[in-house]
Each structure stands twice: as structure tokens, then as C-alpha cells.
Coordinates of C-alpha atoms in Angstrom, one line a residue:
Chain A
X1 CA -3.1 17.5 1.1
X2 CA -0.2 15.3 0.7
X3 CA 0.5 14.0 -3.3
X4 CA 2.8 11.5 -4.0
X5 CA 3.5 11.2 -7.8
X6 CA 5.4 8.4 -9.6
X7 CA 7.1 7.8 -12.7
X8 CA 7.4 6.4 -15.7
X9 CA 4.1 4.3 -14.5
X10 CA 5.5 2.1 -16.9
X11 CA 9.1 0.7 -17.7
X12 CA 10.3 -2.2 -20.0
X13 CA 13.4 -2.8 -20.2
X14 CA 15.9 -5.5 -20.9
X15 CA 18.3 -7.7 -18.6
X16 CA 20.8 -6.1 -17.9
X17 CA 20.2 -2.8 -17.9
X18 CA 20.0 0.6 -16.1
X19 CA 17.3 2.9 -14.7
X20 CA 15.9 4.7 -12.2
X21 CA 11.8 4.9 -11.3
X22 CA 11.2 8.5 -9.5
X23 CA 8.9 9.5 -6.7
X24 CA 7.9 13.2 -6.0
X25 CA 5.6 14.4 -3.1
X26 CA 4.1 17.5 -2.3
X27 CA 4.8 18.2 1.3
X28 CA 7.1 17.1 4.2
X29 CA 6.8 13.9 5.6
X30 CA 9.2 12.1 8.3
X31 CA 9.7 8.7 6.3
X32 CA 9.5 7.6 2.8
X33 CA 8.4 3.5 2.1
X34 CA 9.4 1.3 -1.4
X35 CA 7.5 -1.4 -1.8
X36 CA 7.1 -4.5 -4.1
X37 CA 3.7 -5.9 -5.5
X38 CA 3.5 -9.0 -7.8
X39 CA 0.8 -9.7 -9.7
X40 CA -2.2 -11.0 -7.9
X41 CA 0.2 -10.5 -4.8
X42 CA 0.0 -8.0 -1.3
X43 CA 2.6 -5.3 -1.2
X44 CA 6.0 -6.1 0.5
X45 CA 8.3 -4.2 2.0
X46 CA 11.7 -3.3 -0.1
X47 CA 12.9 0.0 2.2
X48 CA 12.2 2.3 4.7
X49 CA 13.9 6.2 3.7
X50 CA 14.2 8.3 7.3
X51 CA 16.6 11.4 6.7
X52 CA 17.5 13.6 4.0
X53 CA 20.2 11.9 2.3
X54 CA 19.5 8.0 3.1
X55 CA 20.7 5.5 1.1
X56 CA 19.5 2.1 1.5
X57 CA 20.7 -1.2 -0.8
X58 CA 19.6 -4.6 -1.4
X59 CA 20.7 -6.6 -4.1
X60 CA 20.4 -4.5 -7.6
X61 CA 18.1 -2.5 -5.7
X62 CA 19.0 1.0 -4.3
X63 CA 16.9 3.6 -2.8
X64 CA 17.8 7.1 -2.0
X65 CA 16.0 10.3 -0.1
X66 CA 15.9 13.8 -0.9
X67 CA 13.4 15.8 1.6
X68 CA 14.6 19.0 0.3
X69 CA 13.6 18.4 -2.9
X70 CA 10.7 15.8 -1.6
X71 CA 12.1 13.7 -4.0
X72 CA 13.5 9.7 -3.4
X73 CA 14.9 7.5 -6.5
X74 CA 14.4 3.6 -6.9
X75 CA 17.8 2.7 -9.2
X76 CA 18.0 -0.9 -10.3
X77 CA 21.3 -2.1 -12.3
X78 CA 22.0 -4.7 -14.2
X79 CA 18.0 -5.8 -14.2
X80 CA 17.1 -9.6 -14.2
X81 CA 13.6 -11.1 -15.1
X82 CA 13.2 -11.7 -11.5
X83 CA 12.2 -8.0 -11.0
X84 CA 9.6 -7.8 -12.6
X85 CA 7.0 -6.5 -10.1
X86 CA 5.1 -3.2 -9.9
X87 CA 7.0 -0.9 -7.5
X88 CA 5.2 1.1 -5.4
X89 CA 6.6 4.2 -3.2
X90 CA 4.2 5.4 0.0
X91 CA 4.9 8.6 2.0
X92 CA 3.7 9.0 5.8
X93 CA 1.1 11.9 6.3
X94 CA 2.0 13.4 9.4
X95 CA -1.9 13.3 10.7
X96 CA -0.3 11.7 13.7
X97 CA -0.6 8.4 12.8
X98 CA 1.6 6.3 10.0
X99 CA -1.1 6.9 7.3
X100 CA 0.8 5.9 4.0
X101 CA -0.1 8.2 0.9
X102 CA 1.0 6.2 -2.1
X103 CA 2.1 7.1 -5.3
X104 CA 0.7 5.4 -8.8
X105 CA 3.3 2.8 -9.2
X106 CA 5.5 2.0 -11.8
X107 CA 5.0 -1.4 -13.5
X108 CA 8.4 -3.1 -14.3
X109 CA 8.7 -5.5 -17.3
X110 CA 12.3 -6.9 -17.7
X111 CA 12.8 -8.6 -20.9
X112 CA 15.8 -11.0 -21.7
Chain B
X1 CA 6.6 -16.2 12.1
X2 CA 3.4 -16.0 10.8
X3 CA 2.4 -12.6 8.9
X4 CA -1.2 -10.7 8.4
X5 CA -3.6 -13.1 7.5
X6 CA -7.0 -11.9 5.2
X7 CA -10.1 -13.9 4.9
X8 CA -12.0 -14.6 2.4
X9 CA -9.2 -14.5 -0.1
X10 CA -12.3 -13.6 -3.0
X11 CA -15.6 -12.6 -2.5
X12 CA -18.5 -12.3 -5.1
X13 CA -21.4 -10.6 -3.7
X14 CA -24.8 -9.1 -5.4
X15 CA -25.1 -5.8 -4.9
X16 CA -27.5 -4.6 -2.1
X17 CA -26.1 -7.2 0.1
X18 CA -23.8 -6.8 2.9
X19 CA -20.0 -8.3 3.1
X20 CA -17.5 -8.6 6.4
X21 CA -14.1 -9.1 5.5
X22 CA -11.6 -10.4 8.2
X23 CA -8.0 -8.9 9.1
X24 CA -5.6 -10.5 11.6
X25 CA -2.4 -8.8 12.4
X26 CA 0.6 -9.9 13.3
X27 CA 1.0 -10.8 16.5
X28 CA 2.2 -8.0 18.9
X29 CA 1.2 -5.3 16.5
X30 CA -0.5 -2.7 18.5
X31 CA -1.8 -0.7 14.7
X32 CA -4.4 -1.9 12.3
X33 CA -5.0 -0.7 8.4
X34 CA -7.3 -0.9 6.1
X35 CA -6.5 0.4 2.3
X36 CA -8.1 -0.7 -1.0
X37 CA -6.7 -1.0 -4.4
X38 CA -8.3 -0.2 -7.4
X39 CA -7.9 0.4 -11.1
X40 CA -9.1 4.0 -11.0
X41 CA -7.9 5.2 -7.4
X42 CA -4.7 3.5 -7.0
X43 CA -4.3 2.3 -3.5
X44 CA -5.9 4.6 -0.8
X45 CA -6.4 4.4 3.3
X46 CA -9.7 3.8 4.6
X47 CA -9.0 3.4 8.4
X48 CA -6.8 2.7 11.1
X49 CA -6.5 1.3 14.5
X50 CA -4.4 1.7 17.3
X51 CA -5.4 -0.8 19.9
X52 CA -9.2 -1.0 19.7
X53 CA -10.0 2.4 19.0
X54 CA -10.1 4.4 15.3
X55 CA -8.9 7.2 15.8
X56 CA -8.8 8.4 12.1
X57 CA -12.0 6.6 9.9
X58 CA -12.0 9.9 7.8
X59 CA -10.8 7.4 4.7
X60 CA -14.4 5.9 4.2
X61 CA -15.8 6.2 0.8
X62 CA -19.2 6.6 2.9
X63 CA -21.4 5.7 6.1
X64 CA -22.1 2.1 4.2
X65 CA -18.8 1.0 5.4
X66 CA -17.7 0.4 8.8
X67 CA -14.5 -1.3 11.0
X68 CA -14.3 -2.8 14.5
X69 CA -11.4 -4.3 16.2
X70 CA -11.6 -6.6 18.9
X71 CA -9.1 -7.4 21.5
X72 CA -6.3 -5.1 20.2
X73 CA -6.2 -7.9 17.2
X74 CA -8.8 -8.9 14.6
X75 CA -10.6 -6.5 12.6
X76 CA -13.3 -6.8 10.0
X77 CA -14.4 -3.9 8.3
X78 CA -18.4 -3.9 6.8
X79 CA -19.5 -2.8 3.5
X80 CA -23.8 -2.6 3.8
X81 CA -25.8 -2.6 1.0
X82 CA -23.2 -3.1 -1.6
X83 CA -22.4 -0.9 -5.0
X84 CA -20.5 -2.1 -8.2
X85 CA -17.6 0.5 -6.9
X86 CA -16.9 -1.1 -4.6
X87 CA -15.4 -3.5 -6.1
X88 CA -11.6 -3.6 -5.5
X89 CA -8.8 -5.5 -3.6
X90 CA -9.0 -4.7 0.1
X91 CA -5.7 -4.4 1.8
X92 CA -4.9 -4.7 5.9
X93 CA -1.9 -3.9 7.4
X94 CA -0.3 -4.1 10.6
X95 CA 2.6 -2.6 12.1
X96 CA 4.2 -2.2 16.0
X97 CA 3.4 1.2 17.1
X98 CA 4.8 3.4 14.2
X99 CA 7.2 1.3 12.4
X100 CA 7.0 -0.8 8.9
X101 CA 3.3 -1.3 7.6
X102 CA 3.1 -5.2 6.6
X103 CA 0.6 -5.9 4.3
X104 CA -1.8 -9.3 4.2
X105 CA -2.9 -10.5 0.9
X106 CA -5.7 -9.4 0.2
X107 CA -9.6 -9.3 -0.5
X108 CA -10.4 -9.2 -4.0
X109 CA -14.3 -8.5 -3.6
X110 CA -16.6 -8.3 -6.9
X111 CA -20.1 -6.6 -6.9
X112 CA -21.9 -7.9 -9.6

């Protein structure tokens, strides 16, 4: 059975700074999913992760893919108040279908 | 364009009774999720739907809750005889054969 684990589950930090939220799962899987939930808000879609290797950027935002190590990275530089969200990462099951296995999340507070 | 649509937005219901919730997709979007979000479990899969048939239902909590799709486009999904767990935001998602899952915003159904 596919796990997907996340952390720190929870991050404050202040503008300006550095870090990276990690996601481990347990067992191979053909695409790797970020997305974005604000409070009292749906989920939306930040990346899609496809090979071993992929990088994918937007804004301060940069996600990367590891499938040997079943492990993909969320970095955020230079944070803003604006990104304060609760990040979640989803791995496909390969059931034959696009079943997404999420992990925990990780709840960003970005202070000034 | 217009993106998944969820209906009602909050739902207060007495246990025992039965609720329908209401998922349409985007348009074109030949697959249908269902996922719920709760405090204890995190966000899990219930079903999914690729045109009008389930071919995977094996994430129902139990026999009290059921989905139909209609026309290859709306879905509601049927809780019967309603419990306090059940309580949680109740997620669909659409996506064109296997590509991005886009999420709608929401059910947030209390059992009292």
C-alpha cells in the first residue's frame, strides 16, 4: 500500500527566508502532484513531477523529483506573507486509474 | 472557463438522515473523483469515475455511501442514514483522461 509522508507538518517562518517542506513515499508511482489549499479553500494545482530528476518553477516556488529515492522537495526562497497556504503533495497509485494518495500536509505561516 | 462546481457549499444534517451532494466537472472531463478531508484522516479517495462507470469504489468508508454519474458529467454521491464521522469536507475532482486532478470547493457537511 502506497504511503506518502510529509514534513515538517508545520513551518513558520519569516519573510524572507529559506526552506524546503519534504515528501517521502513508499512505493513507485509514475507522477508526483504539489498542491495549494487556503483556508476554507479547495486544493489547487502548484506542479505536476513526471521523471526522475524534474524540476519545475513558479515564482519562489520550486519543486523537484527524486523516484529513486521516492523522494520530491517543495523549496520556497525569499518567503512573502502571500504563501501562506497549507501545501499539500499527492502521489498516483498505479491501480490503473489516477488515484492520488496524499501526504499530511505541511501548514505554512510566513510572518513579516 | 468555468471550473468544478460543488453544491451545497455546507450542509447540516441530523444523524440518521440521508444527504446527496452534487459534483459537476469541468466540461470535457471524461474522469470523476470523490475525496474527503478530515481532521483525523487527512484527505483520502472514496471513488472514481471514468465516463459513467466506477470502476474502483473500493474507497467507501461503508455500504451507507454510494455515487452515480449521469451523462459522463454530474455526479452526486449518497451518504444514508448518517453518523457524526462523517462529518468532513467532501472534495470532487475532475480531470481529462489521466492528466491534472482539479478540485471543486467543496462540501463541508456536519452531522450533529
Amino acid at each position: 500500500e502506497l504511503k506518502v509522508e510529509q514534513n515538517p507538518l508545520f513551518l513558520s517562518m519569516q519573510e524572507g527566508k529559506n526552506y524546503t517542506i519534504y515528501c517521502n513515499y513508499s512505493t513507485t508511482s509514475d507522477r508526483l502532484y504539489w498542491y495549494r489549499q487556503d483556508p476554507g479553500k479547495s486544493l489547487e494545482s502548484l506542479f505536476v513531477l513526471l521523471s526522475n530528476g524534474a524540476v519545475k518553477q513558479e515564482g519562489r516556488l520550486m519543486a523537484s523529483l527524486d523516484t529513486k529515492a521516492r523522494l520530491s522537495t517543495l523549496h520556497i526562497t525569499a518567503a512573502v506573507h502571500d504563501l501562506s497556504a497549507t501545501y499539500f503533495c499527492a502521489v498516483i497509485q498505479n491501480t490503473g486509474f489516477q488515484k492520488l494518495v496524499f501526504g499530511t500536509g505541511t501548514r505554512l505561516l510566513v510572518s513579516p | 472557463g468555468a471550473g468544478v462546481s460543488q453544491s451545497p457549499s455546507n450542509k447540516v444534517t441530523e444523524k440518521g438522515k440521508d444527504v446527496e451532494l452534487r459534483c459537476d466537472p469541468i466540461s470535457g472531463h471524461t474522469a470523476l473523483y470523490w475525496y474527503r478531508q478530515s481532521l483525523g484522516q487527512g484527505l483520502e479517495f472514496l471513488i472514481y469515475f471514468q465516463g459513467n462507470s466506477a470502476p474502483d469504489k473500493s474507497g467507501l468508508p461503508s455500504d451507507r455511501f454510494s455515487a452515480e454519474r449521469t451523462g459522463g458529467s454530474v455526479s452526486t454521491l449518497t451518504i444514508q442514514r448518517t453518523q457524526q464521522e462523517d462529518s468532513a469536507v467532501y472534495l470532487c475532482a475532475s480531470s481529462f483522461s489521466a492528466g491534472t486532478q482539479y478540485f471543486g470547493p467543496g462540501t463541508r457537511l456536519t452531522v450533529t
